[in-house]
XYZ file of C-alpha atoms in Angstrom:
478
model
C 26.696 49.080 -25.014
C 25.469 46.208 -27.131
C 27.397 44.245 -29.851
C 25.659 43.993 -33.152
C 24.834 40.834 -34.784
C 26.119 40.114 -38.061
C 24.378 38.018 -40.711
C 25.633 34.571 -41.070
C 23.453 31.972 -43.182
C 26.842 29.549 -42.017
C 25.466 29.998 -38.697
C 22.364 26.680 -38.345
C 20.141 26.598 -35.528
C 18.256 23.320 -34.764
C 14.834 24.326 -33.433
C 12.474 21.534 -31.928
C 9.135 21.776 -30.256
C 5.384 22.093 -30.459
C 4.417 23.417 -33.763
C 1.633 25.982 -34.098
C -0.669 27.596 -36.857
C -1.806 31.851 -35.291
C -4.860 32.620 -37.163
C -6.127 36.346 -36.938
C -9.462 37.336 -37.889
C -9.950 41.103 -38.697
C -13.046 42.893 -38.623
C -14.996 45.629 -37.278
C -17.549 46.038 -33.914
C -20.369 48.342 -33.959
C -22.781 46.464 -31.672
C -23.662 44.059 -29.269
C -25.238 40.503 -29.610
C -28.998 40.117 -28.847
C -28.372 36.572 -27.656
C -25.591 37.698 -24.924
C -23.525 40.507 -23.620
C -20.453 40.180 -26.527
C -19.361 42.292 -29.133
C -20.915 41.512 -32.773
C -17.392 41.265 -35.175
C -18.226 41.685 -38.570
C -14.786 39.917 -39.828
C -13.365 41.615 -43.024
C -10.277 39.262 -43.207
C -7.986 36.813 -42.013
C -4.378 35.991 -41.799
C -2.230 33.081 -41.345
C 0.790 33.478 -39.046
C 3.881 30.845 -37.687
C 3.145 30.121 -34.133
C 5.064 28.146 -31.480
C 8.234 26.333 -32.449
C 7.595 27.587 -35.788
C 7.631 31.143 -34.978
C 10.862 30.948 -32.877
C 12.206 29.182 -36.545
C 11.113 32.236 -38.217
C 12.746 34.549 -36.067
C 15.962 32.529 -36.256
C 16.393 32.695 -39.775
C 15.027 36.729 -39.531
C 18.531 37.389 -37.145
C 20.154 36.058 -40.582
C 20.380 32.526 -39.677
C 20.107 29.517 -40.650
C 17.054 27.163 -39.399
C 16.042 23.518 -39.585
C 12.631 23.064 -37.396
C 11.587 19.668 -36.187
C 8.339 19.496 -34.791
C 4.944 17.411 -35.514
C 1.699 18.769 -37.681
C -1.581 17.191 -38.587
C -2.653 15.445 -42.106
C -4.939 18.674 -42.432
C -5.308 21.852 -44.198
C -3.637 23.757 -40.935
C -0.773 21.283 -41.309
C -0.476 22.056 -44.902
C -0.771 26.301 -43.939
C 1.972 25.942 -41.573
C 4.461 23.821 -43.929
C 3.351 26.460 -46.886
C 4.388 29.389 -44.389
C 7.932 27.564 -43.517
C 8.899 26.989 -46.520
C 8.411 30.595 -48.008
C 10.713 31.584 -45.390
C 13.449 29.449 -46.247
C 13.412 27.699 -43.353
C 13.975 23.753 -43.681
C 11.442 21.670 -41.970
C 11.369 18.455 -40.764
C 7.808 18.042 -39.522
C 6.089 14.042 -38.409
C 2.782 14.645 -40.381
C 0.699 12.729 -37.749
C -2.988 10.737 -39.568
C -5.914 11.342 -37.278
C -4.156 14.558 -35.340
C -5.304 18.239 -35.565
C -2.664 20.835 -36.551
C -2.386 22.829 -33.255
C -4.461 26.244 -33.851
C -4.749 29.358 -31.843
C -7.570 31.482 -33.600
C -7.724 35.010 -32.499
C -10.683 37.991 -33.140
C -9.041 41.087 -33.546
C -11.019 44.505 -33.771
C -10.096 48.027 -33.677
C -6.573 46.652 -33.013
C -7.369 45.094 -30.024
C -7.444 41.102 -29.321
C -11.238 40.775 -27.929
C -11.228 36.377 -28.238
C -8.951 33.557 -28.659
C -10.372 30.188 -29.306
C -7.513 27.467 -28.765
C -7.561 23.921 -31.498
C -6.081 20.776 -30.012
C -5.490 17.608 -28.965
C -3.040 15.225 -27.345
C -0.347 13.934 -29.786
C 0.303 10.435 -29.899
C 3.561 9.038 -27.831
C 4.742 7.464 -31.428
C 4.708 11.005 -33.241
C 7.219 12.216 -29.826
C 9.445 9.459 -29.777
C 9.359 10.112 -33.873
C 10.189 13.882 -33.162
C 13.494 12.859 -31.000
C 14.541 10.942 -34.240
C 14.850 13.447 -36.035
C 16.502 15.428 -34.070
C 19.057 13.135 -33.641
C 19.010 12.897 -37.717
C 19.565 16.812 -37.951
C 21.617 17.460 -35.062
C 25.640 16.874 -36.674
C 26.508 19.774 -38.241
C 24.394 22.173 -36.443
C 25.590 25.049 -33.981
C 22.868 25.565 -31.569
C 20.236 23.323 -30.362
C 16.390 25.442 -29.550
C 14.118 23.856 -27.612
C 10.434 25.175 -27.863
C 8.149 23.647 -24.949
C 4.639 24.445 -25.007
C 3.331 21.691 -23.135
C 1.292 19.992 -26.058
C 3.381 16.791 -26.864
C 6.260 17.114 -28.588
C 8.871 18.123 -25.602
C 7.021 15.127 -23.617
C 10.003 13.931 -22.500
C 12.954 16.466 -22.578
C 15.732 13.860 -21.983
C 15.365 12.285 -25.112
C 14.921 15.226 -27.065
C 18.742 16.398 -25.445
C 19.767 12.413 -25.993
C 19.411 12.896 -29.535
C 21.179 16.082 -29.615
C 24.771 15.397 -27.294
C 27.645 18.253 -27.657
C 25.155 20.155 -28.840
C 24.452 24.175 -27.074
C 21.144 23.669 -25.939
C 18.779 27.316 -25.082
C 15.517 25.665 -23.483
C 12.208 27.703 -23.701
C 10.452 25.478 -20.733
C 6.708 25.205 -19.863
C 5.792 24.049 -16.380
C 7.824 20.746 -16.270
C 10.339 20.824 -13.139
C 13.360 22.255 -14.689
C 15.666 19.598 -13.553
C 13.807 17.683 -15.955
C 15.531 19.835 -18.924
C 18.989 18.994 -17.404
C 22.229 19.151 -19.535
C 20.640 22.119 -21.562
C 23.047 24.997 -21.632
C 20.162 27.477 -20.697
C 16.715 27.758 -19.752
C 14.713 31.366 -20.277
C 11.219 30.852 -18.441
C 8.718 33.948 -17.959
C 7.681 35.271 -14.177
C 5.221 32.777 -14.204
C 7.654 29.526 -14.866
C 9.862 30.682 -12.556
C 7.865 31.641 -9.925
C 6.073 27.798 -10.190
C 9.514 26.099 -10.045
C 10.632 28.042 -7.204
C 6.981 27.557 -5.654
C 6.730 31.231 -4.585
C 8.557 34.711 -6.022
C 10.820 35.421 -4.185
C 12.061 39.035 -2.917
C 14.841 41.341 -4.792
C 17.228 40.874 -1.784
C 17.366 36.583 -2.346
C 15.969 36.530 -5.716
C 19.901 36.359 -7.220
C 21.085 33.846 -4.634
C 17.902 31.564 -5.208
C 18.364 31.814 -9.334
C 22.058 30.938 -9.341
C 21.047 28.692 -7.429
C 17.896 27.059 -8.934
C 20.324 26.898 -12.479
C 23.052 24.497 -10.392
C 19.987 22.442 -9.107
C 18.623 22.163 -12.650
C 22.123 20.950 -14.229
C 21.922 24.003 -16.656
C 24.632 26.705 -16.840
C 22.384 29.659 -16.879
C 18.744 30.890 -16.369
C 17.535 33.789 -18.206
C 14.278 35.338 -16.953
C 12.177 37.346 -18.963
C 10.410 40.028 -16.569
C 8.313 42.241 -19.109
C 8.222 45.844 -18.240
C 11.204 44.871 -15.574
C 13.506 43.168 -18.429
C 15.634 40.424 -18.283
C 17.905 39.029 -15.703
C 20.380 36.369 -16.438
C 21.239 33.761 -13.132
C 24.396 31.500 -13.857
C 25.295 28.844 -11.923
C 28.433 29.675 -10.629
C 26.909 32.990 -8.894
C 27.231 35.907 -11.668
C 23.898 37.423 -11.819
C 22.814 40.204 -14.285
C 20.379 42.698 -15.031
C 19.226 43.853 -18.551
C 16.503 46.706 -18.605
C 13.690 46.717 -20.628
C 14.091 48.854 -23.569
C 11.641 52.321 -23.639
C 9.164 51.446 -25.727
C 5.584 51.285 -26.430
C 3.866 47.752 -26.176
C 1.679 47.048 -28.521
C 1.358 43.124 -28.171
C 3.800 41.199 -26.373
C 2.176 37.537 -28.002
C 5.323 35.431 -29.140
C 7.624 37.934 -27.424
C 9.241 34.862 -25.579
C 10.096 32.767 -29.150
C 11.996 36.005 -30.216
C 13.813 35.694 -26.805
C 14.754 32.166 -27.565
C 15.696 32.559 -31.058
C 18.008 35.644 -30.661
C 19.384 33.313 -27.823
C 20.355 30.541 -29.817
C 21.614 32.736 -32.549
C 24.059 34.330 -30.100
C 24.912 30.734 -28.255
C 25.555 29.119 -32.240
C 27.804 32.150 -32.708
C 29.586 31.364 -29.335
C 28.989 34.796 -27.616
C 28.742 34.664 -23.432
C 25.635 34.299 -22.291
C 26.044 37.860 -20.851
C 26.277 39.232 -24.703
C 23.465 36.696 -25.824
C 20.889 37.856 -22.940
C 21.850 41.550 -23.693
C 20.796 41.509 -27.026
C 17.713 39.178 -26.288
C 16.455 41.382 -24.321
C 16.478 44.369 -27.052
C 14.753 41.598 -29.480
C 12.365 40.721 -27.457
C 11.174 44.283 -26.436
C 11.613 45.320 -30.125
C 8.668 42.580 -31.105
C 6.405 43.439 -28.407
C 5.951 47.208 -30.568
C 4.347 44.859 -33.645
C 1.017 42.914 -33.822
C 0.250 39.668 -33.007
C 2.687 37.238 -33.555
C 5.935 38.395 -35.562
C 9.606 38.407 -36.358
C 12.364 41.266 -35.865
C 14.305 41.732 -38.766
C 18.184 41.721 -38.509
C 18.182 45.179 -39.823
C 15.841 46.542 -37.111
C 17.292 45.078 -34.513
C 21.386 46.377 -35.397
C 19.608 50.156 -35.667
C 18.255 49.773 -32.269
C 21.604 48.216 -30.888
C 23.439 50.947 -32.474
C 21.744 53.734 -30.341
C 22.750 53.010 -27.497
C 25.886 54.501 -26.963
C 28.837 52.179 -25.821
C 30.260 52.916 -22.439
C 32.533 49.585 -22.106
C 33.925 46.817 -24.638
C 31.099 45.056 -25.273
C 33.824 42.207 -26.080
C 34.238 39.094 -24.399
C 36.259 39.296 -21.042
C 39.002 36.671 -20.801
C 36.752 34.354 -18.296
C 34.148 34.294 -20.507
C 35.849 33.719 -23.150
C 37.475 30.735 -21.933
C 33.515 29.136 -21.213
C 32.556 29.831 -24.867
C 35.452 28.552 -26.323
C 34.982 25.111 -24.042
C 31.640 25.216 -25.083
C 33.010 25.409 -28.720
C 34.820 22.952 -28.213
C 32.621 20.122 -27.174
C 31.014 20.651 -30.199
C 34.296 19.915 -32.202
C 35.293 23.560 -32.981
C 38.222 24.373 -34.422
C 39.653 27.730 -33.055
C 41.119 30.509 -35.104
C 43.599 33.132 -33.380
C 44.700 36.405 -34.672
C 45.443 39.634 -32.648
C 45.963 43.162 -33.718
C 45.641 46.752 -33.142
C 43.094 47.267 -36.201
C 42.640 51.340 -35.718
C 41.236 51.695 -39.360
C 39.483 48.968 -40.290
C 40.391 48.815 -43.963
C 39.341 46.031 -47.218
C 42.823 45.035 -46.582
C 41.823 43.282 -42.814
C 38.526 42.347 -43.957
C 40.161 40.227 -46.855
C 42.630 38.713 -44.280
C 39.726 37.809 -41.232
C 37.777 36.529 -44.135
C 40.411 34.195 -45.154
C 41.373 33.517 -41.533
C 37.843 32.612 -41.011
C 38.278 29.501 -43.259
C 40.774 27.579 -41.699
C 38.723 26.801 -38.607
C 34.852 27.165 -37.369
C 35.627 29.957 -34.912
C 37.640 32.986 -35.284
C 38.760 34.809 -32.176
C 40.359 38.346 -32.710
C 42.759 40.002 -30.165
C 42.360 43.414 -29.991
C 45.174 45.492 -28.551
C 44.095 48.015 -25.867
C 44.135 52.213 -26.900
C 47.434 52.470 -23.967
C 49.039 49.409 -25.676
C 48.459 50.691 -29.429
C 50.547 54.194 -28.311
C 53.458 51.935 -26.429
C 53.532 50.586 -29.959
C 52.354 52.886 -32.993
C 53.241 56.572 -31.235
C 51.213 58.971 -29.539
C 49.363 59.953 -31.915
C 47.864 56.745 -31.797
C 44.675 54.940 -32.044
C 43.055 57.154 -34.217
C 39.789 54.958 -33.084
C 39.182 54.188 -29.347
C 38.993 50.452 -28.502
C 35.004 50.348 -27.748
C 34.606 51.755 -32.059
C 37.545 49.286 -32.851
C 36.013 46.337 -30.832
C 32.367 47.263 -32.357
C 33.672 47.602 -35.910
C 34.732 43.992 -35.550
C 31.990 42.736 -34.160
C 29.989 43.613 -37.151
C 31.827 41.506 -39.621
C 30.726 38.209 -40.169
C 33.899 36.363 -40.030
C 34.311 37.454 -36.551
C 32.881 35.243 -33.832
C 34.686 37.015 -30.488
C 36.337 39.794 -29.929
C 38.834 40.088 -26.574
C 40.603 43.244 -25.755
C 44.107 42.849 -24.054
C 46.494 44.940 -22.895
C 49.552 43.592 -23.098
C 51.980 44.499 -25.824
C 52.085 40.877 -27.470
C 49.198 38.435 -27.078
C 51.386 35.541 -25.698
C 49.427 35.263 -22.367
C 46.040 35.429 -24.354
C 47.315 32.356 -26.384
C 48.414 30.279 -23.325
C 44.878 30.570 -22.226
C 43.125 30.222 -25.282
C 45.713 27.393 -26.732
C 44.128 28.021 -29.950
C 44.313 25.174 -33.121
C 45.161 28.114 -35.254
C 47.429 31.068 -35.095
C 47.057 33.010 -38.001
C 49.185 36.353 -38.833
C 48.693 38.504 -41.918
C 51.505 40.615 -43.151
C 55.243 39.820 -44.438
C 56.124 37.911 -41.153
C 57.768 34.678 -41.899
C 56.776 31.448 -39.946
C 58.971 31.657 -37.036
C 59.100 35.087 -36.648
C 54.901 35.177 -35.488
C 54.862 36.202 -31.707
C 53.721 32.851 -29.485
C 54.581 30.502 -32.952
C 56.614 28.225 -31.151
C 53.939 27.914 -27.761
C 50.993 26.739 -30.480
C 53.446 24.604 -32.183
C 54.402 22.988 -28.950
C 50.933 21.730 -28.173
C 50.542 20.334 -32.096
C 48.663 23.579 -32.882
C 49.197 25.483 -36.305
C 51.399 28.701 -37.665
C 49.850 30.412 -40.557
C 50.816 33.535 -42.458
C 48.403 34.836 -45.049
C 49.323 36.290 -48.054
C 49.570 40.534 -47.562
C 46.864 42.620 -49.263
C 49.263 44.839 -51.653
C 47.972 48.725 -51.266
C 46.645 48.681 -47.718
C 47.942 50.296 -45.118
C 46.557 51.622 -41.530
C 49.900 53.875 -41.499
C 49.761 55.307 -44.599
C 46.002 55.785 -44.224
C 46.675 58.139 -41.558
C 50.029 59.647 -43.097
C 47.547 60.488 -46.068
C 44.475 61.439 -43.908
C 47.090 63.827 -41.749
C 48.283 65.176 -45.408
C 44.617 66.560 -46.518
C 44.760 63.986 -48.751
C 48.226 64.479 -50.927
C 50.257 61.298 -51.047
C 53.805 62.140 -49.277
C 56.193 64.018 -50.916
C 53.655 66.124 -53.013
């Protein structure tokens, strides 16, 4: 059902926002005060954690990542925790150290597991250390894939034009507070809770209108999507041109559901940098964001966790990109001054030989797009016998390399309507085909686009894989 989510330090996320310090205090309760009704917490420890903007960083870079955070801290030993704490998580921070401002703290008691007190640290922060924030946005934006935006309310998202000002052709997931969400307009994608959305609709609205009135709410907005986080009911994703979808929440037993919504955001802009629909990005949000609600306190799911979960759940249906969707992530792409890769094949065993070539292919753009050929169209043109593999384990084999950045199925026998639609810079073939003999060389070439063939892997085969898998093993002719 869900594509996995391959580890790609190429892949930078920009994250902006209102930087936090989480500070847990651990200790045992045997009593009550004396002085007043409450729980006497003899505290045994403490513990340091990323909060806020931060903590959606450090999930970013846990999805295998990479992060730059922007964001504003205090001239104080909190300041100095939370810039310790980024930077032994390799994540590259830009932070306005602000004289005279308090680090933003959230301070929590925690006993017998259990959160009994949180006692929140701050204060306003100044209009210069905003407008400062947007500056450095606009100094880290080039180059990045995906644009985060992390509003808590506190000052650093006080003005959410200039924050997207500084960041133009730039994917932008949005993470908004209780601002009007036309006010975050020309993001990509907002993901408010039950509570933000119910505020900028003004009520909640029943099941029977509540997918009219969140397409609907995203085209008033300017964005092309909402996704709304529901809890216990999941996630469903509103775009603005009417598609509406429901993700469930995944079984599992909540522990704390604290920072929950940064996970959401993060594994969002890790799937929008990668390109993938917004259909495949809130799909596997949704898993990430149940997956952290099963740890304490605020946290981070690991890349490794979250693939085992993903691979589970048995897949019913391509979880590749339909031809409609692909077409808005590869405009998407483009604004940001993509260039796009093309291949297609039937790629039944995935073997060194094709991971050697998609590598390669890889580097002659920014995005690769691989054509896969459908299981009726792989027997029209390898036999009957033919695909060994069905075209969900072909599609999610490919998914899971790196190099990869969408997978379409088609069933055509050559990919030459594909590539009208797609019109990609690059059409890449791998093999002993010469130039001009590459199905759909001369359409690309028509349009200025380019032919390549890359050099053949000697010793790899998918045919003589299966000749010698059909044999028991004995080369032909034993």
């Amino acid at each position: 059902m869900d594509r996995l989510l391959p580890s790609d330090p190429e892949v930078h996320v920009l994250v902006v926002g209102d930087v936090m310090l989480d500070r847990y205090l651990y200790g045992r309760t045997e009593r009550v005060s004396d002085e007043a009704p409450v729980p006497i917490v003899q505290v045994d420890g403490s513990e340091d954690r990323l909060g806020g903007a931060a903590n959606v960083a450090l999930n970013v870079v846990s999805l295998g990542a990479r992060c730059t955070l922007v964001g504003a801290i205090g001239d104080d030993p909190n300041g100095s925790a939370v810039a310790a704490l980024l930077d032994a998580a390799g994540i590259d921070a830009d932070l306005v150290v602000v004289d005279g401002w308090r680090t933003i703290l959230k301070e929590r008691v925690v006993s017998m597991r259990k959160q009994i007190a949180r006692m929140d640290f701050e204060m306003p922060l100044p209009e210069s250390a905003a407008i400062e924030v947007a500056k450095r946005v606009a100094r880290h934006a080039p180059g990045k894939n995906a644009l985060v935006v992390e509003d808590y309310d506190k000052g650093a998202i006080d003005r959410p034009q200039r924050i997207l000002a500084a960041a133009p052709g730039l994917t932008t997931v949005v993470d908004p507070k209780f601002k009007r969400f036309a006010e975050y307009r020309g993001a990509a994608l907002l993901k408010p809770n039950r509570r933000e959305f119910r505020q900028a609709l003004g009520r909640w609205p029943d099941d029977s209108e509540l997918g009219e009135l969140g397409s609907a709410l995203a085209r008033s907005s300017g964005v092309d999507a909402i996704a709304l986080t529901r809890g216990g009911d999941g996630m469903t994703l509103f775009e603005a041109d009417g598609r509406i979808e429901h993700f469930s929440a995944l079984p599992i037993d909540v522990y704390d559901s604290t920072g929950a919504g940064d996970t959401v955001a993060a594994a969002l802009g890790v799937c929008s940098a990668r390109g993938w629909t917004w259909s495949d990005s809130a799909r596997l949000a949704n898993v990430a964001g149940a997956l952290v609600c099963a740890k304490a306190g605020t946290a981070a799911v690991p890349l490794a966790e979250l693939n085992s979960t993903l691979r589970e759940n048995v897949p019913t249906a391509p979880a590749a990109s339909n031809r409609r969707q692909l077409a808005e992530v590869i405009r998407r792409a483009r604004r940001q001054g993509a260039r796009i890769v093309f291949t297609n094949g039937c790629f039944d065993i995935l073997h060194a030989g094709h991971v050697g070539y998609l590598d390669e292919a890889r580097q002659l753009g920014d995005r690769l797009i691989v054509a896969v050929n459908d299981d009726d169209s792989v027997r029209r043109l390898k036999g009957e016998d033919r695909p060994v593999n069905k075209l969900t384990q072909r599609v999610r084999v490919l998914e899971g390399l790196a190099a990869v950045d969408w997978v379409v199925p088609f069933s055509e026998d050559t990919p030459e309507a594909l590539l009208e639609e797609i019109r990609p810079d690059v059409l890449v073939k791998g093999g002993d085909y010469a130039p001009d003999e590459v199905v759909g060389a001369e359409f690309v070439r028509s349009y200025g686009g380019d032919v390549r063939v890359l050099t053949e892997v000697e010793g790899y085969s998918t045919t003589k894989l299966v000749e010698l898998i059909g044999s028991g093993g004995r080369p032909a002719g034993s």
